Amino acid sequence: MACIPTGSEKRERKMVSKNKKPHFGHESMHTHSQSIESAVVDQSKATAEDILHKTDMGHDVIAVRPADSIHKVTEVMKANGIGSVLVKDQNGHMVGILTERDIVRGFADEPDDTFDETAADLMTTNVVTATPQTSLMELLHLMTEGRFRHVPVLDGEHIAGLISIGDVVKFRLRELEYEALKLKQMIVG
């Protein structure tokens, strides 16, 4: 059975932290490291809207029509230096998304005929979307779990922008750099 120390024994007893430095009962062994850890682990409060505004990705979303040939779509992608395009109908409503991966799969399935196929033939129609209020962490989760790299952001019926996983990662890296700077300033004083 363990002995329960008396009040005077409690006051006199020193505790030793993991790094073998003496530690007294009125101090917390984890106060400093826990405050740093909580600052670093604190999840981003950023949203899709923040990412769109900071990266200027929301202004001009490149889109094609369902009847456009894959050849035309690849020219649009090359000219704009992008890896995906939204597919919009004649009313401007999104009906799908077409990515480099979709096109590569088309070539794997039908190497000789893919350029003649249309955007509607190869596009993904069951598009996962986000809202401007979707958090950065939710976006990362959606993309990694769904194994896709582009998410359209819809504000009601309006297309607010298209976010790539690269946009999310760059945004988060900037946040982490800022947090690291704040931590350094906190440590230095």
Short mmCIF file of N, CA and C in Angstrom, two decimals:
data_model
loop_
_atom_site.label_atom_id
_atom_site.label_comp_id
_atom_site.label_asym_id
_atom_site.label_seq_id
_atom_site.Cartn_x
_atom_site.Cartn_y
_atom_site.Cartn_z
N MET A 1 0.83 -1.19 0.00
CA MET A 1 0.00 0.00 0.00
C MET A 1 0.87 1.25 0.00
N ALA A 2 0.42 2.25 -0.73
CA ALA A 2 1.18 3.49 -0.81
C ALA A 2 0.92 4.33 0.43
N CYS A 3 1.94 5.00 0.86
CA CYS A 3 1.86 5.88 2.00
C CYS A 3 1.39 7.25 1.55
N ILE A 4 0.46 7.85 2.22
CA ILE A 4 -0.02 9.18 1.88
C ILE A 4 0.80 10.17 2.70
N PRO A 5 1.51 11.10 2.03
CA PRO A 5 2.36 12.03 2.78
C PRO A 5 1.52 13.04 3.55
N THR A 6 2.07 13.47 4.68
CA THR A 6 1.40 14.50 5.48
C THR A 6 1.61 15.85 4.82
N GLY A 7 0.97 16.90 5.35
CA GLY A 7 1.08 18.23 4.77
C GLY A 7 2.51 18.73 4.71
N SER A 8 3.29 18.53 5.78
CA SER A 8 4.67 19.03 5.78
C SER A 8 5.53 18.25 4.81
N GLU A 9 5.26 16.95 4.69
CA GLU A 9 6.03 16.14 3.74
C GLU A 9 5.72 16.58 2.30
N LYS A 10 4.48 16.98 2.04
CA LYS A 10 4.11 17.43 0.71
C LYS A 10 4.89 18.69 0.34
N ARG A 11 5.00 19.63 1.30
CA ARG A 11 5.68 20.89 1.01
C ARG A 11 7.17 20.68 0.78
N GLU A 12 7.76 19.74 1.47
CA GLU A 12 9.20 19.54 1.39
C GLU A 12 9.62 18.69 0.20
N ARG A 13 8.71 17.90 -0.28
CA ARG A 13 9.06 16.97 -1.35
C ARG A 13 9.27 17.72 -2.67
N LYS A 14 10.36 17.45 -3.34
CA LYS A 14 10.64 18.01 -4.66
C LYS A 14 10.21 16.97 -5.70
N MET A 15 9.72 17.48 -6.80
CA MET A 15 9.43 16.59 -7.92
C MET A 15 10.52 16.81 -8.94
N VAL A 16 10.78 15.83 -9.76
CA VAL A 16 11.79 15.95 -10.79
C VAL A 16 11.11 15.79 -12.13
N SER A 17 11.36 16.74 -13.04
CA SER A 17 10.75 16.66 -14.36
C SER A 17 11.52 15.66 -15.21
N LYS A 18 11.03 15.42 -16.41
CA LYS A 18 11.65 14.44 -17.31
C LYS A 18 13.11 14.78 -17.62
N ASN A 19 13.43 16.07 -17.66
CA ASN A 19 14.81 16.46 -17.97
C ASN A 19 15.67 16.55 -16.70
N LYS A 20 15.21 15.98 -15.59
CA LYS A 20 15.93 15.84 -14.33
C LYS A 20 16.19 17.16 -13.61
N LYS A 21 15.49 18.21 -13.96
CA LYS A 21 15.62 19.47 -13.24
C LYS A 21 14.65 19.46 -12.07
N PRO A 22 15.05 20.02 -10.92
CA PRO A 22 14.14 20.03 -9.78
C PRO A 22 12.87 20.81 -10.12
N HIS A 23 11.81 20.35 -9.56
CA HIS A 23 10.52 20.95 -9.84
C HIS A 23 9.76 21.00 -8.53
N PHE A 24 9.19 22.15 -8.20
CA PHE A 24 8.50 22.31 -6.94
C PHE A 24 7.01 22.30 -7.17
N GLY A 25 6.23 21.90 -6.18
CA GLY A 25 4.80 21.68 -6.31
C GLY A 25 3.98 22.84 -6.84
N HIS A 26 4.40 24.09 -6.65
CA HIS A 26 3.60 25.23 -7.11
C HIS A 26 3.79 25.50 -8.60
N GLU A 27 4.74 24.86 -9.23
CA GLU A 27 4.98 25.05 -10.65
C GLU A 27 4.42 23.85 -11.42
N SER A 28 4.01 24.10 -12.60
CA SER A 28 3.56 22.99 -13.44
C SER A 28 4.74 22.52 -14.28
N MET A 29 4.95 21.22 -14.30
CA MET A 29 6.05 20.69 -15.10
C MET A 29 5.80 20.91 -16.59
N HIS A 30 4.57 21.15 -17.00
CA HIS A 30 4.25 21.20 -18.43
C HIS A 30 3.76 22.55 -18.91
N THR A 31 3.77 23.57 -18.06
CA THR A 31 3.18 24.85 -18.43
C THR A 31 3.79 25.42 -19.71
N HIS A 32 5.11 25.54 -19.75
CA HIS A 32 5.76 26.16 -20.91
C HIS A 32 5.55 25.32 -22.18
N SER A 33 5.84 24.04 -22.11
CA SER A 33 5.73 23.22 -23.32
C SER A 33 4.27 23.06 -23.75
N GLN A 34 3.36 23.01 -22.78
CA GLN A 34 1.95 22.88 -23.15
C GLN A 34 1.45 24.14 -23.83
N SER A 35 1.89 25.31 -23.40
CA SER A 35 1.42 26.53 -24.04
C SER A 35 1.96 26.62 -25.47
N ILE A 36 3.19 26.21 -25.69
CA ILE A 36 3.75 26.19 -27.04
C ILE A 36 3.01 25.15 -27.88
N GLU A 37 2.83 23.96 -27.29
CA GLU A 37 2.13 22.90 -28.03
C GLU A 37 0.73 23.32 -28.41
N SER A 38 0.01 23.94 -27.50
CA SER A 38 -1.36 24.34 -27.82
C SER A 38 -1.38 25.42 -28.89
N ALA A 39 -0.38 26.28 -28.90
CA ALA A 39 -0.31 27.32 -29.93
C ALA A 39 -0.01 26.70 -31.29
N VAL A 40 0.86 25.70 -31.32
CA VAL A 40 1.23 25.07 -32.59
C VAL A 40 0.12 24.15 -33.09
N VAL A 41 -0.50 23.40 -32.20
CA VAL A 41 -1.50 22.43 -32.60
C VAL A 41 -2.84 23.09 -32.92
N ASP A 42 -3.04 24.31 -32.45
CA ASP A 42 -4.29 25.02 -32.69
C ASP A 42 -4.62 24.98 -34.18
N GLN A 43 -5.76 24.40 -34.49
CA GLN A 43 -6.14 24.25 -35.89
C GLN A 43 -6.46 25.59 -36.51
N SER A 44 -6.21 25.66 -37.79
CA SER A 44 -6.46 26.87 -38.54
C SER A 44 -7.94 27.23 -38.50
N LYS A 45 -8.19 28.52 -38.35
CA LYS A 45 -9.57 29.02 -38.38
C LYS A 45 -9.92 29.53 -39.77
N ALA A 46 -9.01 29.37 -40.72
CA ALA A 46 -9.20 29.87 -42.08
C ALA A 46 -10.32 29.10 -42.78
N THR A 47 -10.95 29.78 -43.71
CA THR A 47 -12.04 29.19 -44.49
C THR A 47 -11.71 29.24 -45.98
N ALA A 48 -12.54 28.60 -46.77
CA ALA A 48 -12.38 28.63 -48.23
C ALA A 48 -12.39 30.06 -48.72
N GLU A 49 -13.23 30.88 -48.14
CA GLU A 49 -13.31 32.28 -48.54
C GLU A 49 -11.98 33.00 -48.30
N ASP A 50 -11.34 32.73 -47.15
CA ASP A 50 -10.03 33.32 -46.86
C ASP A 50 -9.00 32.90 -47.91
N ILE A 51 -9.01 31.64 -48.26
CA ILE A 51 -8.05 31.11 -49.24
C ILE A 51 -8.29 31.77 -50.60
N LEU A 52 -9.55 31.89 -51.00
CA LEU A 52 -9.87 32.51 -52.28
C LEU A 52 -9.40 33.97 -52.32
N HIS A 53 -9.60 34.69 -51.24
CA HIS A 53 -9.21 36.11 -51.20
C HIS A 53 -7.70 36.29 -51.16
N LYS A 54 -7.01 35.43 -50.41
CA LYS A 54 -5.56 35.58 -50.27
C LYS A 54 -4.81 35.09 -51.50
N THR A 55 -5.40 34.16 -52.24
CA THR A 55 -4.70 33.60 -53.40
C THR A 55 -5.22 34.13 -54.72
N ASP A 56 -6.24 34.98 -54.67
CA ASP A 56 -6.87 35.53 -55.88
C ASP A 56 -7.37 34.42 -56.80
N MET A 57 -7.81 33.32 -56.24
CA MET A 57 -8.29 32.19 -57.05
C MET A 57 -9.78 32.30 -57.36
N GLY A 58 -10.48 33.23 -56.76
CA GLY A 58 -11.91 33.27 -56.91
C GLY A 58 -12.41 34.14 -58.05
N HIS A 59 -11.53 34.90 -58.67
CA HIS A 59 -12.01 35.87 -59.64
C HIS A 59 -12.36 35.26 -60.99
N ASP A 60 -11.42 34.63 -61.63
CA ASP A 60 -11.66 34.08 -62.96
C ASP A 60 -11.55 32.57 -62.93
N VAL A 61 -12.68 31.91 -62.83
CA VAL A 61 -12.69 30.45 -62.88
C VAL A 61 -12.78 30.05 -64.35
N ILE A 62 -11.83 29.29 -64.80
CA ILE A 62 -11.79 28.86 -66.19
C ILE A 62 -12.78 27.73 -66.37
N ALA A 63 -13.61 27.86 -67.40
CA ALA A 63 -14.64 26.84 -67.64
C ALA A 63 -14.72 26.54 -69.13
N VAL A 64 -15.22 25.36 -69.43
CA VAL A 64 -15.48 24.93 -70.80
C VAL A 64 -16.93 24.47 -70.89
N ARG A 65 -17.37 24.20 -72.10
CA ARG A 65 -18.73 23.70 -72.33
C ARG A 65 -18.70 22.17 -72.45
N PRO A 66 -19.80 21.51 -72.15
CA PRO A 66 -19.84 20.05 -72.25
C PRO A 66 -19.51 19.52 -73.64
N ALA A 67 -19.84 20.27 -74.68
CA ALA A 67 -19.61 19.80 -76.05
C ALA A 67 -18.20 20.10 -76.57
N ASP A 68 -17.37 20.83 -75.79
CA ASP A 68 -16.01 21.13 -76.23
C ASP A 68 -15.19 19.85 -76.32
N SER A 69 -14.37 19.76 -77.35
CA SER A 69 -13.52 18.56 -77.52
C SER A 69 -12.43 18.54 -76.46
N ILE A 70 -11.93 17.36 -76.20
CA ILE A 70 -10.83 17.20 -75.24
C ILE A 70 -9.61 17.94 -75.76
N HIS A 71 -9.43 17.95 -77.07
CA HIS A 71 -8.32 18.70 -77.65
C HIS A 71 -8.43 20.18 -77.27
N LYS A 72 -9.61 20.76 -77.40
CA LYS A 72 -9.81 22.16 -77.03
C LYS A 72 -9.60 22.36 -75.53
N VAL A 73 -10.10 21.43 -74.73
CA VAL A 73 -9.95 21.53 -73.27
C VAL A 73 -8.48 21.53 -72.88
N THR A 74 -7.68 20.65 -73.48
CA THR A 74 -6.25 20.60 -73.14
C THR A 74 -5.54 21.88 -73.57
N GLU A 75 -5.98 22.48 -74.68
CA GLU A 75 -5.40 23.76 -75.10
C GLU A 75 -5.72 24.86 -74.08
N VAL A 76 -6.95 24.86 -73.57
CA VAL A 76 -7.36 25.84 -72.56
C VAL A 76 -6.53 25.64 -71.28
N MET A 77 -6.36 24.39 -70.87
CA MET A 77 -5.58 24.10 -69.66
C MET A 77 -4.13 24.55 -69.84
N LYS A 78 -3.55 24.23 -70.99
CA LYS A 78 -2.15 24.60 -71.25
C LYS A 78 -2.00 26.13 -71.28
N ALA A 79 -2.89 26.80 -71.97
CA ALA A 79 -2.81 28.26 -72.11
C ALA A 79 -2.91 28.97 -70.76
N ASN A 80 -3.65 28.39 -69.84
CA ASN A 80 -3.86 29.01 -68.53
C ASN A 80 -2.98 28.42 -67.43
N GLY A 81 -2.20 27.39 -67.76
CA GLY A 81 -1.31 26.78 -66.77
C GLY A 81 -2.07 26.16 -65.61
N ILE A 82 -3.17 25.47 -65.92
CA ILE A 82 -4.02 24.89 -64.87
C ILE A 82 -4.21 23.39 -65.09
N GLY A 83 -4.63 22.71 -64.04
CA GLY A 83 -4.81 21.26 -64.10
C GLY A 83 -6.25 20.81 -64.11
N SER A 84 -7.18 21.77 -64.08
CA SER A 84 -8.59 21.39 -64.12
C SER A 84 -9.41 22.57 -64.63
N VAL A 85 -10.58 22.23 -65.16
CA VAL A 85 -11.54 23.25 -65.60
C VAL A 85 -12.92 22.82 -65.15
N LEU A 86 -13.74 23.80 -64.86
CA LEU A 86 -15.14 23.48 -64.59
C LEU A 86 -15.85 23.34 -65.93
N VAL A 87 -16.87 22.52 -65.94
CA VAL A 87 -17.70 22.37 -67.14
C VAL A 87 -19.04 22.99 -66.80
N LYS A 88 -19.40 24.03 -67.61
CA LYS A 88 -20.65 24.75 -67.37
C LYS A 88 -21.58 24.60 -68.56
N ASP A 89 -22.87 24.54 -68.27
CA ASP A 89 -23.86 24.48 -69.36
C ASP A 89 -24.08 25.88 -69.92
N GLN A 90 -25.00 25.98 -70.89
CA GLN A 90 -25.26 27.26 -71.56
C GLN A 90 -25.79 28.33 -70.60
N ASN A 91 -26.33 27.93 -69.45
CA ASN A 91 -26.84 28.88 -68.46
C ASN A 91 -25.79 29.28 -67.43
N GLY A 92 -24.59 28.74 -67.57
CA GLY A 92 -23.52 29.06 -66.64
C GLY A 92 -23.51 28.23 -65.37
N HIS A 93 -24.34 27.18 -65.32
CA HIS A 93 -24.37 26.30 -64.15
C HIS A 93 -23.32 25.20 -64.30
N MET A 94 -22.63 24.90 -63.21
CA MET A 94 -21.63 23.85 -63.23
C MET A 94 -22.31 22.49 -63.40
N VAL A 95 -21.85 21.73 -64.39
CA VAL A 95 -22.37 20.39 -64.61
C VAL A 95 -21.30 19.33 -64.38
N GLY A 96 -20.06 19.78 -64.17
CA GLY A 96 -18.98 18.83 -63.92
C GLY A 96 -17.64 19.53 -63.78
N ILE A 97 -16.63 18.70 -63.57
CA ILE A 97 -15.25 19.18 -63.52
C ILE A 97 -14.42 18.22 -64.34
N LEU A 98 -13.46 18.75 -65.05
CA LEU A 98 -12.58 17.93 -65.89
C LEU A 98 -11.14 18.22 -65.48
N THR A 99 -10.42 17.18 -65.10
CA THR A 99 -9.06 17.34 -64.62
C THR A 99 -8.09 16.60 -65.52
N GLU A 100 -6.81 16.88 -65.31
CA GLU A 100 -5.77 16.16 -66.05
C GLU A 100 -5.92 14.66 -65.84
N ARG A 101 -6.25 14.28 -64.64
CA ARG A 101 -6.40 12.86 -64.32
C ARG A 101 -7.51 12.22 -65.15
N ASP A 102 -8.64 12.95 -65.31
CA ASP A 102 -9.74 12.44 -66.13
C ASP A 102 -9.28 12.22 -67.57
N ILE A 103 -8.49 13.16 -68.07
CA ILE A 103 -8.02 13.08 -69.46
C ILE A 103 -7.04 11.92 -69.62
N VAL A 104 -6.14 11.75 -68.66
CA VAL A 104 -5.19 10.63 -68.72
C VAL A 104 -5.93 9.30 -68.71
N ARG A 105 -6.97 9.20 -67.88
CA ARG A 105 -7.77 7.97 -67.86
C ARG A 105 -8.43 7.73 -69.21
N GLY A 106 -8.89 8.82 -69.85
CA GLY A 106 -9.48 8.70 -71.18
C GLY A 106 -8.48 8.15 -72.18
N PHE A 107 -7.25 8.65 -72.13
CA PHE A 107 -6.21 8.14 -73.03
C PHE A 107 -5.88 6.69 -72.72
N ALA A 108 -5.91 6.31 -71.46
CA ALA A 108 -5.63 4.92 -71.09
C ALA A 108 -6.72 4.00 -71.62
N ASP A 109 -7.97 4.47 -71.58
CA ASP A 109 -9.09 3.65 -72.05
C ASP A 109 -9.20 3.61 -73.57
N GLU A 110 -9.03 4.77 -74.20
CA GLU A 110 -9.18 4.87 -75.67
C GLU A 110 -8.10 5.79 -76.23
N PRO A 111 -6.88 5.29 -76.39
CA PRO A 111 -5.76 6.15 -76.80
C PRO A 111 -5.96 6.88 -78.12
N ASP A 112 -6.63 6.26 -79.07
CA ASP A 112 -6.75 6.87 -80.39
C ASP A 112 -7.90 7.85 -80.51
N ASP A 113 -8.89 7.75 -79.64
CA ASP A 113 -10.10 8.56 -79.80
C ASP A 113 -10.30 9.67 -78.76
N THR A 114 -9.43 9.77 -77.80
CA THR A 114 -9.67 10.68 -76.67
C THR A 114 -9.75 12.13 -77.09
N PHE A 115 -8.86 12.58 -77.98
CA PHE A 115 -8.90 13.99 -78.39
C PHE A 115 -10.22 14.36 -79.05
N ASP A 116 -10.88 13.39 -79.67
CA ASP A 116 -12.16 13.66 -80.34
C ASP A 116 -13.35 13.60 -79.39
N GLU A 117 -13.16 13.05 -78.20
CA GLU A 117 -14.26 12.98 -77.24
C GLU A 117 -14.54 14.38 -76.70
N THR A 118 -15.67 14.52 -76.02
CA THR A 118 -16.06 15.82 -75.49
C THR A 118 -15.80 15.89 -73.98
N ALA A 119 -15.86 17.10 -73.47
CA ALA A 119 -15.71 17.30 -72.03
C ALA A 119 -16.76 16.48 -71.28
N ALA A 120 -17.99 16.43 -71.82
CA ALA A 120 -19.07 15.68 -71.18
C ALA A 120 -18.74 14.19 -71.10
N ASP A 121 -17.96 13.68 -72.05
CA ASP A 121 -17.61 12.25 -72.05
C ASP A 121 -16.68 11.87 -70.91
N LEU A 122 -15.78 12.78 -70.53
CA LEU A 122 -14.74 12.44 -69.55
C LEU A 122 -14.89 13.13 -68.20
N MET A 123 -15.73 14.14 -68.12
CA MET A 123 -15.82 14.93 -66.87
C MET A 123 -16.38 14.12 -65.71
N THR A 124 -16.05 14.57 -64.52
CA THR A 124 -16.63 14.02 -63.30
C THR A 124 -17.90 14.80 -63.04
N THR A 125 -19.02 14.09 -62.92
CA THR A 125 -20.30 14.78 -62.73
C THR A 125 -20.72 14.85 -61.27
N ASN A 126 -20.25 13.91 -60.46
CA ASN A 126 -20.58 13.92 -59.04
C ASN A 126 -19.50 14.72 -58.31
N VAL A 127 -19.57 16.04 -58.44
CA VAL A 127 -18.52 16.93 -57.97
C VAL A 127 -18.70 17.24 -56.49
N VAL A 128 -17.65 17.04 -55.73
CA VAL A 128 -17.64 17.44 -54.33
C VAL A 128 -17.33 18.93 -54.29
N THR A 129 -18.17 19.69 -53.61
CA THR A 129 -18.00 21.14 -53.54
C THR A 129 -17.85 21.59 -52.10
N ALA A 130 -17.45 22.83 -51.95
CA ALA A 130 -17.33 23.46 -50.63
C ALA A 130 -18.13 24.76 -50.67
N THR A 131 -18.34 25.34 -49.51
CA THR A 131 -18.95 26.66 -49.41
C THR A 131 -17.87 27.63 -48.96
N PRO A 132 -18.12 28.92 -49.02
CA PRO A 132 -17.12 29.87 -48.52
C PRO A 132 -16.80 29.66 -47.04
N GLN A 133 -17.71 29.08 -46.28
CA GLN A 133 -17.50 28.87 -44.84
C GLN A 133 -16.78 27.56 -44.53
N THR A 134 -16.52 26.71 -45.51
CA THR A 134 -15.83 25.45 -45.27
C THR A 134 -14.43 25.76 -44.74
N SER A 135 -14.06 25.09 -43.64
CA SER A 135 -12.75 25.37 -43.03
C SER A 135 -11.62 24.77 -43.85
N LEU A 136 -10.44 25.32 -43.65
CA LEU A 136 -9.24 24.83 -44.31
C LEU A 136 -9.02 23.36 -43.98
N MET A 137 -9.20 23.00 -42.73
CA MET A 137 -8.99 21.61 -42.33
C MET A 137 -10.01 20.68 -42.99
N GLU A 138 -11.26 21.13 -43.13
CA GLU A 138 -12.26 20.34 -43.83
C GLU A 138 -11.89 20.16 -45.29
N LEU A 139 -11.37 21.22 -45.92
CA LEU A 139 -10.94 21.12 -47.31
C LEU A 139 -9.83 20.09 -47.46
N LEU A 140 -8.84 20.15 -46.57
CA LEU A 140 -7.76 19.16 -46.62
C LEU A 140 -8.30 17.75 -46.45
N HIS A 141 -9.22 17.58 -45.53
CA HIS A 141 -9.81 16.28 -45.28
C HIS A 141 -10.58 15.78 -46.52
N LEU A 142 -11.41 16.65 -47.10
CA LEU A 142 -12.16 16.29 -48.30
C LEU A 142 -11.24 15.82 -49.42
N MET A 143 -10.19 16.59 -49.66
CA MET A 143 -9.29 16.28 -50.76
C MET A 143 -8.46 15.02 -50.52
N THR A 144 -7.96 14.86 -49.31
CA THR A 144 -7.13 13.68 -49.06
C THR A 144 -7.97 12.42 -49.01
N GLU A 145 -9.13 12.48 -48.38
CA GLU A 145 -9.99 11.30 -48.31
C GLU A 145 -10.60 10.96 -49.68
N GLY A 146 -10.96 11.99 -50.45
CA GLY A 146 -11.55 11.77 -51.77
C GLY A 146 -10.54 11.54 -52.86
N ARG A 147 -9.25 11.77 -52.55
CA ARG A 147 -8.15 11.59 -53.50
C ARG A 147 -8.34 12.43 -54.76
N PHE A 148 -8.71 13.71 -54.56
CA PHE A 148 -8.78 14.65 -55.67
C PHE A 148 -8.10 15.94 -55.25
N ARG A 149 -7.75 16.77 -56.23
CA ARG A 149 -6.93 17.94 -55.95
C ARG A 149 -7.62 19.27 -56.15
N HIS A 150 -8.87 19.28 -56.61
CA HIS A 150 -9.57 20.54 -56.89
C HIS A 150 -10.98 20.50 -56.33
N VAL A 151 -11.38 21.59 -55.67
CA VAL A 151 -12.72 21.69 -55.10
C VAL A 151 -13.34 23.03 -55.51
N PRO A 152 -14.46 22.97 -56.23
CA PRO A 152 -15.18 24.21 -56.53
C PRO A 152 -15.84 24.74 -55.26
N VAL A 153 -15.83 26.06 -55.11
CA VAL A 153 -16.46 26.70 -53.96
C VAL A 153 -17.73 27.37 -54.47
N LEU A 154 -18.88 26.92 -53.94
CA LEU A 154 -20.16 27.46 -54.37
C LEU A 154 -20.76 28.30 -53.26
N ASP A 155 -21.20 29.49 -53.63
CA ASP A 155 -21.91 30.38 -52.72
C ASP A 155 -23.35 30.40 -53.22
N GLY A 156 -24.16 29.48 -52.74
CA GLY A 156 -25.49 29.27 -53.29
C GLY A 156 -25.35 28.67 -54.67
N GLU A 157 -25.88 29.34 -55.69
CA GLU A 157 -25.75 28.88 -57.07
C GLU A 157 -24.51 29.46 -57.75
N HIS A 158 -23.94 30.49 -57.14
CA HIS A 158 -22.81 31.21 -57.72
C HIS A 158 -21.50 30.46 -57.46
N ILE A 159 -20.65 30.34 -58.48
CA ILE A 159 -19.33 29.73 -58.32
C ILE A 159 -18.37 30.81 -57.82
N ALA A 160 -17.97 30.67 -56.57
CA ALA A 160 -17.10 31.66 -55.94
C ALA A 160 -15.64 31.46 -56.33
N GLY A 161 -15.27 30.24 -56.68
CA GLY A 161 -13.89 29.96 -57.05
C GLY A 161 -13.60 28.49 -57.11
N LEU A 162 -12.36 28.18 -57.41
CA LEU A 162 -11.89 26.80 -57.48
C LEU A 162 -10.59 26.74 -56.69
N ILE A 163 -10.54 25.87 -55.70
CA ILE A 163 -9.37 25.77 -54.83
C ILE A 163 -8.65 24.45 -55.09
N SER A 164 -7.34 24.54 -55.25
CA SER A 164 -6.54 23.33 -55.42
C SER A 164 -5.90 22.97 -54.08
N ILE A 165 -5.45 21.75 -53.98
CA ILE A 165 -4.78 21.33 -52.74
C ILE A 165 -3.50 22.14 -52.55
N GLY A 166 -2.89 22.54 -53.66
CA GLY A 166 -1.70 23.41 -53.58
C GLY A 166 -2.02 24.74 -52.94
N ASP A 167 -3.20 25.31 -53.27
CA ASP A 167 -3.62 26.58 -52.67
C ASP A 167 -3.77 26.43 -51.15
N VAL A 168 -4.39 25.31 -50.75
CA VAL A 168 -4.63 25.06 -49.33
C VAL A 168 -3.31 24.88 -48.59
N VAL A 169 -2.40 24.11 -49.17
CA VAL A 169 -1.11 23.85 -48.52
C VAL A 169 -0.30 25.14 -48.43
N LYS A 170 -0.25 25.94 -49.49
CA LYS A 170 0.49 27.22 -49.45
C LYS A 170 -0.09 28.14 -48.39
N PHE A 171 -1.41 28.22 -48.32
CA PHE A 171 -2.07 29.07 -47.33
C PHE A 171 -1.70 28.61 -45.93
N ARG A 172 -1.78 27.30 -45.68
CA ARG A 172 -1.48 26.76 -44.35
C ARG A 172 -0.01 26.96 -44.00
N LEU A 173 0.89 26.83 -44.97
CA LEU A 173 2.31 27.06 -44.70
C LEU A 173 2.55 28.50 -44.27
N ARG A 174 1.86 29.44 -44.93
CA ARG A 174 1.99 30.84 -44.53
C ARG A 174 1.50 31.04 -43.10
N GLU A 175 0.40 30.37 -42.76
CA GLU A 175 -0.11 30.46 -41.38
C GLU A 175 0.91 29.90 -40.39
N LEU A 176 1.50 28.76 -40.72
CA LEU A 176 2.47 28.13 -39.82
C LEU A 176 3.72 28.98 -39.68
N GLU A 177 4.16 29.62 -40.77
CA GLU A 177 5.31 30.51 -40.69
C GLU A 177 5.00 31.68 -39.75
N TYR A 178 3.80 32.22 -39.85
CA TYR A 178 3.40 33.32 -38.99
C TYR A 178 3.33 32.86 -37.53
N GLU A 179 2.77 31.66 -37.30
CA GLU A 179 2.69 31.11 -35.94
C GLU A 179 4.08 30.89 -35.37
N ALA A 180 5.01 30.40 -36.21
CA ALA A 180 6.39 30.18 -35.75
C ALA A 180 7.02 31.51 -35.36
N LEU A 181 6.78 32.54 -36.14
CA LEU A 181 7.30 33.87 -35.82
C LEU A 181 6.74 34.36 -34.49
N LYS A 182 5.43 34.17 -34.28
CA LYS A 182 4.82 34.58 -33.01
C LYS A 182 5.42 33.81 -31.84
N LEU A 183 5.66 32.53 -32.01
CA LEU A 183 6.26 31.72 -30.95
C LEU A 183 7.68 32.19 -30.63
N LYS A 184 8.45 32.50 -31.67
CA LYS A 184 9.81 33.01 -31.45
C LYS A 184 9.76 34.32 -30.68
N GLN A 185 8.84 35.19 -31.06
CA GLN A 185 8.71 36.48 -30.36
C GLN A 185 8.29 36.27 -28.92
N MET A 186 7.42 35.27 -28.68
CA MET A 186 6.96 34.98 -27.32
C MET A 186 8.12 34.44 -26.48
N ILE A 187 8.97 33.63 -27.06
CA ILE A 187 10.08 33.03 -26.33
C ILE A 187 11.15 34.08 -26.04
N VAL A 188 11.46 34.89 -27.05
CA VAL A 188 12.50 35.93 -26.90
C VAL A 188 12.04 37.00 -25.95
N GLY A 189 10.75 37.31 -26.01
CA GLY A 189 10.22 38.28 -25.05
C GLY A 189 9.73 39.47 -25.65
#
